[in-house]
PDB file of C-alpha atoms in Angstrom:
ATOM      1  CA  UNK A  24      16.039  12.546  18.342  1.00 78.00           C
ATOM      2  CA  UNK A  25      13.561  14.423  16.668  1.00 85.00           C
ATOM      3  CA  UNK A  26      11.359  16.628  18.537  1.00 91.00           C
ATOM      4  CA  UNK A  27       8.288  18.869  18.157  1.00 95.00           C
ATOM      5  CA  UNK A  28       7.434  21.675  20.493  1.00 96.00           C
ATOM      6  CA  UNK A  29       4.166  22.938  20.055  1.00 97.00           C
ATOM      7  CA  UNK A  30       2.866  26.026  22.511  1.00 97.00           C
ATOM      8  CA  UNK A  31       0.795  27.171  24.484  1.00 97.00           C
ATOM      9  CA  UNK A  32      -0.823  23.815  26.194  1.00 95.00           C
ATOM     10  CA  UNK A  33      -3.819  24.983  26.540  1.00 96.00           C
ATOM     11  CA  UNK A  34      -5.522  28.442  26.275  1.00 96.00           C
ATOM     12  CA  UNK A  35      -8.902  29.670  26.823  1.00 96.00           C
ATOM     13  CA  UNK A  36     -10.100  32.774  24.383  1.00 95.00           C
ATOM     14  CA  UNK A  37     -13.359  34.796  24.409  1.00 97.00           C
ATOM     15  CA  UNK A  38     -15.569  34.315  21.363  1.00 97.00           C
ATOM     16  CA  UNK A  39     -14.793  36.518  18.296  1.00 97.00           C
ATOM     17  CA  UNK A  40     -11.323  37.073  19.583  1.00 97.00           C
ATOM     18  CA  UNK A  41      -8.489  35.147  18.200  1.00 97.00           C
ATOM     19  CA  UNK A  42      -5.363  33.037  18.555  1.00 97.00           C
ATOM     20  CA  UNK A  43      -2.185  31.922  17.468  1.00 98.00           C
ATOM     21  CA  UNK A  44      -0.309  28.526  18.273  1.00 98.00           C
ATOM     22  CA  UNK A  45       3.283  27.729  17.350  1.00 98.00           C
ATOM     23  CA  UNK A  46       5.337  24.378  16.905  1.00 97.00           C
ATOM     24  CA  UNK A  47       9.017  24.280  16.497  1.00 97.00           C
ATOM     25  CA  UNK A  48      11.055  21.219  15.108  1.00 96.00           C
ATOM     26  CA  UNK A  49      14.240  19.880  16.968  1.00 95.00           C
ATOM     27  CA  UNK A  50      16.739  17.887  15.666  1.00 93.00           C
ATOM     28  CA  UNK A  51      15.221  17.780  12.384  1.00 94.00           C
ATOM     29  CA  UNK A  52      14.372  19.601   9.153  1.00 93.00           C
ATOM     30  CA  UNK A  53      10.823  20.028   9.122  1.00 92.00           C
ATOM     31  CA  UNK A  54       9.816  20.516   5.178  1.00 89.00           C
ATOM     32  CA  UNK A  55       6.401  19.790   5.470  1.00 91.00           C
ATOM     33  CA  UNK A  56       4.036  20.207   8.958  1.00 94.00           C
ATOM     34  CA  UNK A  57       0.378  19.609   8.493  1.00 95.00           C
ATOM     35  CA  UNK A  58      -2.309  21.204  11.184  1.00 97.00           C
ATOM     36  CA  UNK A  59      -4.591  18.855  12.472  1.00 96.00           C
ATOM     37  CA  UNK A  60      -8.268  19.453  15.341  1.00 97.00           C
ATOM     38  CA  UNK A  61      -9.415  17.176  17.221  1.00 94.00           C
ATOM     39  CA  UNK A  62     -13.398  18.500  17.952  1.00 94.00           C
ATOM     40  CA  UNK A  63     -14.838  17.459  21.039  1.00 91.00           C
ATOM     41  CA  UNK A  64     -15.813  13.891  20.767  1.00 87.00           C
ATOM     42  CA  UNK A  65     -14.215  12.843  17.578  1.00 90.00           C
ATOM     43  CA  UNK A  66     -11.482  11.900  15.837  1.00 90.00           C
ATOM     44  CA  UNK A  67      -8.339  14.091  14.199  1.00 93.00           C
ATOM     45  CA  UNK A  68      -9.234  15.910  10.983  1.00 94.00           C
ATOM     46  CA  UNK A  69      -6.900  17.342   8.897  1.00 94.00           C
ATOM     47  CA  UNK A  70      -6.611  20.990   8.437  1.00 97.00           C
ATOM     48  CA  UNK A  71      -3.691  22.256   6.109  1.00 96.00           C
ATOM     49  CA  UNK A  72      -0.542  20.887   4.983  1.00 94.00           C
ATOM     50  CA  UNK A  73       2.446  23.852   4.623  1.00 93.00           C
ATOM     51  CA  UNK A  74       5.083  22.706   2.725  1.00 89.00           C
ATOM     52  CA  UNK A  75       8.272  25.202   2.737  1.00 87.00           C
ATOM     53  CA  UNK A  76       8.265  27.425  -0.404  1.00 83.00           C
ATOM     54  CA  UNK A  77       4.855  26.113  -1.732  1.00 87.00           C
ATOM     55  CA  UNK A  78       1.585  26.963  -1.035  1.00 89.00           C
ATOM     56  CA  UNK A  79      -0.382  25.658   1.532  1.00 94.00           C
ATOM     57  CA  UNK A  80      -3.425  23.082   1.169  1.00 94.00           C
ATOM     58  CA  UNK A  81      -6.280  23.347   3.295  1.00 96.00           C
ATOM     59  CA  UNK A  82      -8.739  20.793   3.598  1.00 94.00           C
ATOM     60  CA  UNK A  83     -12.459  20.965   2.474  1.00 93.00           C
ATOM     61  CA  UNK A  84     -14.187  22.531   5.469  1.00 92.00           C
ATOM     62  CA  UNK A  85     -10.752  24.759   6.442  1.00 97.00           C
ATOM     63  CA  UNK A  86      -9.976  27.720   4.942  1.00 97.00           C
ATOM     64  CA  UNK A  87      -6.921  30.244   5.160  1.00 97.00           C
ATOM     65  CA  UNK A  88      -9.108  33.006   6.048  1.00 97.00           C
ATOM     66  CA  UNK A  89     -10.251  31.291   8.874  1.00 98.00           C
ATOM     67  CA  UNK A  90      -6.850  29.345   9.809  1.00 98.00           C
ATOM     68  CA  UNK A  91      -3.597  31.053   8.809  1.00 98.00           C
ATOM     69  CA  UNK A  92      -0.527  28.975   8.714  1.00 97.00           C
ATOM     70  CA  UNK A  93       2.858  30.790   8.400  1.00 95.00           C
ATOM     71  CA  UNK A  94       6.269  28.275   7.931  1.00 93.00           C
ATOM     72  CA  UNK A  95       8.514  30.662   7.047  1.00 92.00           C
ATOM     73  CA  UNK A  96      11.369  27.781   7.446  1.00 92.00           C
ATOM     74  CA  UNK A  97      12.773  24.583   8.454  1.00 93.00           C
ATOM     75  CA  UNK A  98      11.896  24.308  11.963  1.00 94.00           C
ATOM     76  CA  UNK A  99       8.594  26.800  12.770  1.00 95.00           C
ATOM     77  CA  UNK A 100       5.219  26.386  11.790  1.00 96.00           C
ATOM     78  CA  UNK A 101       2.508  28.400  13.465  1.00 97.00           C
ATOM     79  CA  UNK A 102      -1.194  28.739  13.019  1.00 98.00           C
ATOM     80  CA  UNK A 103      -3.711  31.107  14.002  1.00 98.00           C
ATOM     81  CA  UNK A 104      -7.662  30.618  14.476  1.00 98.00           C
ATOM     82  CA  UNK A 105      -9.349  34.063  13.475  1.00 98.00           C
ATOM     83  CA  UNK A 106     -12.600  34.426  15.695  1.00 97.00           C
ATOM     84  CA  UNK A 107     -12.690  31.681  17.524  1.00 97.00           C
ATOM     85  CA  UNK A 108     -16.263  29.959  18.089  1.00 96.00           C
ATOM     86  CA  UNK A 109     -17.575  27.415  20.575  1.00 95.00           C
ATOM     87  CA  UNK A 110     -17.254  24.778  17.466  1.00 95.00           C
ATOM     88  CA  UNK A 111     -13.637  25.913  17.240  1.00 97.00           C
ATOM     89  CA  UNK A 112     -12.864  24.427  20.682  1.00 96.00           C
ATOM     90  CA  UNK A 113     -10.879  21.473  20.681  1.00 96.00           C
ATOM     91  CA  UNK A 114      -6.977  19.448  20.663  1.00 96.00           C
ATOM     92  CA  UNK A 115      -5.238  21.016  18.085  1.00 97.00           C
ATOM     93  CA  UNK A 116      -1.540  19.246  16.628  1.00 96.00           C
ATOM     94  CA  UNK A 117       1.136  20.158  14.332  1.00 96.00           C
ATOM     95  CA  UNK A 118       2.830  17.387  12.864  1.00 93.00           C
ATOM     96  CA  UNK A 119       6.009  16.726  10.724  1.00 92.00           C
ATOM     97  CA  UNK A 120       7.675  14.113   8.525  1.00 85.00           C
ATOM     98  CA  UNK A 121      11.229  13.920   9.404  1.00 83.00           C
ATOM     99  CA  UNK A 122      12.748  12.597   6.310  1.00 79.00           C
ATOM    100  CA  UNK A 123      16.064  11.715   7.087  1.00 81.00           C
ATOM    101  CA  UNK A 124      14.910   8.863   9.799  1.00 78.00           C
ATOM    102  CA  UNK A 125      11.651   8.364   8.118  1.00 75.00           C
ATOM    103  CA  UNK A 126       9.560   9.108  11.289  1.00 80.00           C
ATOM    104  CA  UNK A 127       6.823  11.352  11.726  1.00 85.00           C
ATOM    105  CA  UNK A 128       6.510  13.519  15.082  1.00 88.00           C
ATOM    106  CA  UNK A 129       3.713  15.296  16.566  1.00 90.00           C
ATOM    107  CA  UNK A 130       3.693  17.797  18.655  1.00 93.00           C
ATOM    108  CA  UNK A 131       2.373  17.661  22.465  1.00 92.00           C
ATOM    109  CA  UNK A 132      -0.742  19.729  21.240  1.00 95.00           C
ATOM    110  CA  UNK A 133      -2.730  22.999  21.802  1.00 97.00           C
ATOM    111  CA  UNK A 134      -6.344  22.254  23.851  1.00 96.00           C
ATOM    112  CA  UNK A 135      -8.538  25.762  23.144  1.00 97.00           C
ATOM    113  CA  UNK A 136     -11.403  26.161  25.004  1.00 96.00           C
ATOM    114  CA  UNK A 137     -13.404  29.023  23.800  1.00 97.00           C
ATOM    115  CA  UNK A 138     -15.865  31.345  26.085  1.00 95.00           C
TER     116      UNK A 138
ATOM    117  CA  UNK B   5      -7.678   9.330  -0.919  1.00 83.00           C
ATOM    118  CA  UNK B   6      -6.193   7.822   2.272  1.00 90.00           C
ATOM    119  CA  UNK B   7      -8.676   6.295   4.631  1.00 94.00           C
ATOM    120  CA  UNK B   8      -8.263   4.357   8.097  1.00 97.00           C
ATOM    121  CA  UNK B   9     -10.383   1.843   9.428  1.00 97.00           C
ATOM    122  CA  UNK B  10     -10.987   0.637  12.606  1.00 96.00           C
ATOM    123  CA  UNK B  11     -13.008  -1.034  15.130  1.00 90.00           C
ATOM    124  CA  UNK B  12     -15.865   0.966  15.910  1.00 85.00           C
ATOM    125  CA  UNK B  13     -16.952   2.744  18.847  1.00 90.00           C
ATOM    126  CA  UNK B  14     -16.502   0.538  22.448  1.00 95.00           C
ATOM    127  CA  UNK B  15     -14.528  -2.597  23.332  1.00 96.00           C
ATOM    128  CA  UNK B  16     -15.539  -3.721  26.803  1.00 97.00           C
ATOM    129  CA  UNK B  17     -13.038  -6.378  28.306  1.00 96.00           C
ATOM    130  CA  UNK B  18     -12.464  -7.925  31.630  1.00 97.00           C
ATOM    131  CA  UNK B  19      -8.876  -7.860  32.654  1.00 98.00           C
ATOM    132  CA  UNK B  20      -6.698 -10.504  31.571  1.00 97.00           C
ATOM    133  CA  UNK B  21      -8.625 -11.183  28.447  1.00 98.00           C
ATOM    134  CA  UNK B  22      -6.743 -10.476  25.145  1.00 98.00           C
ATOM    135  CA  UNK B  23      -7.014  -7.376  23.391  1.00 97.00           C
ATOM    136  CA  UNK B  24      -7.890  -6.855  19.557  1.00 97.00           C
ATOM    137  CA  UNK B  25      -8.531  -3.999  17.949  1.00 97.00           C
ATOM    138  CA  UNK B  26      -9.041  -3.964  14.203  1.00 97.00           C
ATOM    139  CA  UNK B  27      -7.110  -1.532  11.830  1.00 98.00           C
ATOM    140  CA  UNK B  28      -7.291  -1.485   7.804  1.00 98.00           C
ATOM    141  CA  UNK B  29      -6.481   1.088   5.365  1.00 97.00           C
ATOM    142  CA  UNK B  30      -6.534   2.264   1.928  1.00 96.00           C
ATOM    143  CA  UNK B  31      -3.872   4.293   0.205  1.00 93.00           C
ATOM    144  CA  UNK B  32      -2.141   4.997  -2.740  1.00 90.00           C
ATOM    145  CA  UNK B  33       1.076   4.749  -1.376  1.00 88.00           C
ATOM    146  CA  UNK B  34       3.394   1.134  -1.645  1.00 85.00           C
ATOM    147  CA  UNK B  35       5.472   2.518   1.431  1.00 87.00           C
ATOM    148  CA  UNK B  36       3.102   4.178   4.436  1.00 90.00           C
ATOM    149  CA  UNK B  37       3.703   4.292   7.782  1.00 92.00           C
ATOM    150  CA  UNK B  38       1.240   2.922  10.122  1.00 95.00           C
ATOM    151  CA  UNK B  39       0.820   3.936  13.452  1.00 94.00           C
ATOM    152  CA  UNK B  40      -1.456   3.259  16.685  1.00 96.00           C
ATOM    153  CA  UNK B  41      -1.745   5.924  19.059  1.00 94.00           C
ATOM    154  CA  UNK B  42      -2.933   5.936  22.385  1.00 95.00           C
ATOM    155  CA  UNK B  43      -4.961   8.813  24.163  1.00 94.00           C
ATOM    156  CA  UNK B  44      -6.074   8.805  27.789  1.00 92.00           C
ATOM    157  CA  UNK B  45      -9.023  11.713  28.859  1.00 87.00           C
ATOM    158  CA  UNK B  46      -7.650  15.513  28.128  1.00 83.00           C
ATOM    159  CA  UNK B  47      -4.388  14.235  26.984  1.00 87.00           C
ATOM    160  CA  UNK B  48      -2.919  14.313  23.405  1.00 86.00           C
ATOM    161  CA  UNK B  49      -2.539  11.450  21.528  1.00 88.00           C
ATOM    162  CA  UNK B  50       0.817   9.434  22.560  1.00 90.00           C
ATOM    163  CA  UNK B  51       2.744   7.013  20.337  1.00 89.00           C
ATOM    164  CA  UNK B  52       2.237   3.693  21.128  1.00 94.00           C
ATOM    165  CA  UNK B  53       3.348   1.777  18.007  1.00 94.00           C
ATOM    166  CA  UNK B  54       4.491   2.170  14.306  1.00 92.00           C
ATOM    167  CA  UNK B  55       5.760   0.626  11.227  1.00 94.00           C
ATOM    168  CA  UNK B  56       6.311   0.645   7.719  1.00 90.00           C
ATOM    169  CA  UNK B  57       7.795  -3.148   7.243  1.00 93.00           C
ATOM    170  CA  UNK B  58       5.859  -5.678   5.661  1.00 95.00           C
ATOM    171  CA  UNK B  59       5.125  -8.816   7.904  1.00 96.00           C
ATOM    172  CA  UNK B  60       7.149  -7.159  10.387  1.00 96.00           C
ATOM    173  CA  UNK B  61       5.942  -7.634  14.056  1.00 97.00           C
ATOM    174  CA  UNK B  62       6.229  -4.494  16.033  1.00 97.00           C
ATOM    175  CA  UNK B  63       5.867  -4.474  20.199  1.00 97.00           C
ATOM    176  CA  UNK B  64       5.890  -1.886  22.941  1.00 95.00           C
ATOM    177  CA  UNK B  65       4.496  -1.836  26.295  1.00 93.00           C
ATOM    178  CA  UNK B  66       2.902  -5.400  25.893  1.00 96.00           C
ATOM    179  CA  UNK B  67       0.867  -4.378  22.870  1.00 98.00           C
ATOM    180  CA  UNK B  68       2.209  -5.632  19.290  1.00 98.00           C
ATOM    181  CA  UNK B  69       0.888  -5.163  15.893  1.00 98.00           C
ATOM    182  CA  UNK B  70       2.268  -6.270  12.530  1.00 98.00           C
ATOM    183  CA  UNK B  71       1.566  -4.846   9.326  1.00 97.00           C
ATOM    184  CA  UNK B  72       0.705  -6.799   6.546  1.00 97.00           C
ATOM    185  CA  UNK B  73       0.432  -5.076   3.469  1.00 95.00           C
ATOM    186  CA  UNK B  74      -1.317  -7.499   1.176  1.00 95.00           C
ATOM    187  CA  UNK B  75      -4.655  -7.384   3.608  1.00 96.00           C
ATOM    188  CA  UNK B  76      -4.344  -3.562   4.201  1.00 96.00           C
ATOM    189  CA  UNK B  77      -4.249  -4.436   8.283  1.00 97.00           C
ATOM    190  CA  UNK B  78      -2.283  -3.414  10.678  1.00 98.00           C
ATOM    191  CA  UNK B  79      -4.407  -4.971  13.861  1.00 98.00           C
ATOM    192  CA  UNK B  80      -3.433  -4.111  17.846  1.00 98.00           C
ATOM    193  CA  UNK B  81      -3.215  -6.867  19.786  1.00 98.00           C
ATOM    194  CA  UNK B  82      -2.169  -7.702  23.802  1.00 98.00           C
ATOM    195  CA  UNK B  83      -1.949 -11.262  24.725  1.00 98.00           C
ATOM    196  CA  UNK B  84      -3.351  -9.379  28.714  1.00 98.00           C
ATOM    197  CA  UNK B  85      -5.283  -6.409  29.353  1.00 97.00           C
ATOM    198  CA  UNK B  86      -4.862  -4.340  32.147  1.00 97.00           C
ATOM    199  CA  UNK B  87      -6.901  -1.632  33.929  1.00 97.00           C
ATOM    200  CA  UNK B  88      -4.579   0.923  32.819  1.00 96.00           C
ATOM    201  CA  UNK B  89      -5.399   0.004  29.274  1.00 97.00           C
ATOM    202  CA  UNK B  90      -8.697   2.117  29.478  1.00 97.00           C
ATOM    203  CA  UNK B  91      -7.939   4.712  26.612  1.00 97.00           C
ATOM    204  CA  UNK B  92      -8.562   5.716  23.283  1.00 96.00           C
ATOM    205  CA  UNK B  93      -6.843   4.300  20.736  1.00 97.00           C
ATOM    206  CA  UNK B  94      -6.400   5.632  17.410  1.00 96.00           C
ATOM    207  CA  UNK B  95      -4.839   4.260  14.123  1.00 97.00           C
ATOM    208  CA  UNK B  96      -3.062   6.153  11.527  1.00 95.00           C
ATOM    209  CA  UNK B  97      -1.943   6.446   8.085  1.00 94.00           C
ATOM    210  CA  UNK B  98       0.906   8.351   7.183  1.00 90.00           C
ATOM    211  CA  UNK B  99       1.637   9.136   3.724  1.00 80.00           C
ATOM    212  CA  UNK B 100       2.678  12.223   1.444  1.00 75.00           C
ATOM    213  CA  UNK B 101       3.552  14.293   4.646  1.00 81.00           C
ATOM    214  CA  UNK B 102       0.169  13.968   6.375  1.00 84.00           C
ATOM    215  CA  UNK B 103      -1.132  11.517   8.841  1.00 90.00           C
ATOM    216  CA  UNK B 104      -5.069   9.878   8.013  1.00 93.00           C
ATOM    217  CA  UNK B 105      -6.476   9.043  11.328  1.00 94.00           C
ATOM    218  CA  UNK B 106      -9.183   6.171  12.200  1.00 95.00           C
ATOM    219  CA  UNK B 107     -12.125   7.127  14.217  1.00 95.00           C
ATOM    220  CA  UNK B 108     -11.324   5.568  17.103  1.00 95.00           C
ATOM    221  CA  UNK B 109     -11.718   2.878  19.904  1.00 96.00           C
ATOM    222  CA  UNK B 110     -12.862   3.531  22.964  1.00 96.00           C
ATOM    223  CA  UNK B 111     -10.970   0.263  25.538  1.00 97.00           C
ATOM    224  CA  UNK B 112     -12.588  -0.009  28.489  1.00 97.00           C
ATOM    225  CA  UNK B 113     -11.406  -2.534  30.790  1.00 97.00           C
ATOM    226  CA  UNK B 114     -12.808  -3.839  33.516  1.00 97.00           C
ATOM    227  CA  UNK B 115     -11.912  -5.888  37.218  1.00 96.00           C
TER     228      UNK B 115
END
């Protein structure tokens, strides 16, 4: 079946420093993975969608400076968060459409807690 | 664009009552996918139900839903809750390679 692995779990960074979170697709092709942040307290907002050999849309509010995706092919997306702030803290997901057995799969999820 | 729905904020229940939480959505699609997720504290989300076939009753884990495209719902129901019910439940929209979440409930069941 099709899978998502999304890493790390959970990581804490200082404030002003940054990191990088990375899903990889199993079992399926993923064309198109969209980023999406839980905040503390609310629901899942939509960051970016990456589409293989297009350009990526970011949502209002989200901006490539601030969260660059790379998904340089079929089965990695990653996405980095460039000096992180407390309001950055939060679930973050990647998730993909898997066209083939019309399904879309989330990965387990990235929890950053910023200090 | 896409939007989600649901019932807002807190249900409160005493076990063994029925559970119904309220999902409708807008889109511009004729084919989306609907989903409910469930999330318990400091966990991700976890799959608890989806569909994209109209009038189409859909059932895991007790908990069924159908959706039924010509009123835009795709409700979560439970003929019993339990305890272990307490969660957050979210339901979603997929459509054009991106999922539209609801806000949220917040179950809470009680002895």
């Amino acid at each position: 079946g099709a899978l998502v692995y999304q890493y790390p779990r959970r990581t804490i960074c200082k404030s002003g420093t940054s990191m990088r979170m990375e899903c990889q697709a199993v079992g399926f092709q993923a064309t198109s993975v969209a980023w999406y942040r839980q905040s503390p307290q609310k629901t899942f907002e939509l960051i970016a969608l990456s589409t293989v050999n297009s350009a990526i849309k970011y949502e209002q509010n989200f901006t490539q400076e601030k969260f660059p995706i790379s998904h340089p092919n079929l089965s990695f997306s990653s996405m980095t968060v460039l000096n992180a702030y407390l309001e950055d803290r939060g679930l973050y997901l990647c998730g993909a459409w898997d066209r083939e057995n019309s399904d879309y799969t989330f990965g387990s999820g990235t929890r950053l807690l910023v200090i | 664009g896409d939007s989600v729905t649901q019932t807002e904020g807190l249900v409160t229940l005493t076990e063994g009552l029925p559970v119904m939480l309220n999902c409708t959505y807008q889109t511009i699609y004729s084919n989306p996918f609907l989903f409910w997720y469930v999330q318990h504290l400091n966990e991700s989300p976890r799959l608890l139900l989806k569909s994209f076939t109209d009038n189409k009753r859909t059932e895991h884990q007790g908990f069924h839903a159908t959706l039924h495209k010509s009123s835009s719902s795709f409700h979560l129901q439970k003929s019993s809750a339990q305890l272990s019910d307490s969660a957050l439940y979210y339901c979603a929209l997929a459509g054009g390679y991106k999922v539209v979440f609801g806000s949220g409930t917040r179950l809470l069941v009680s002895p």
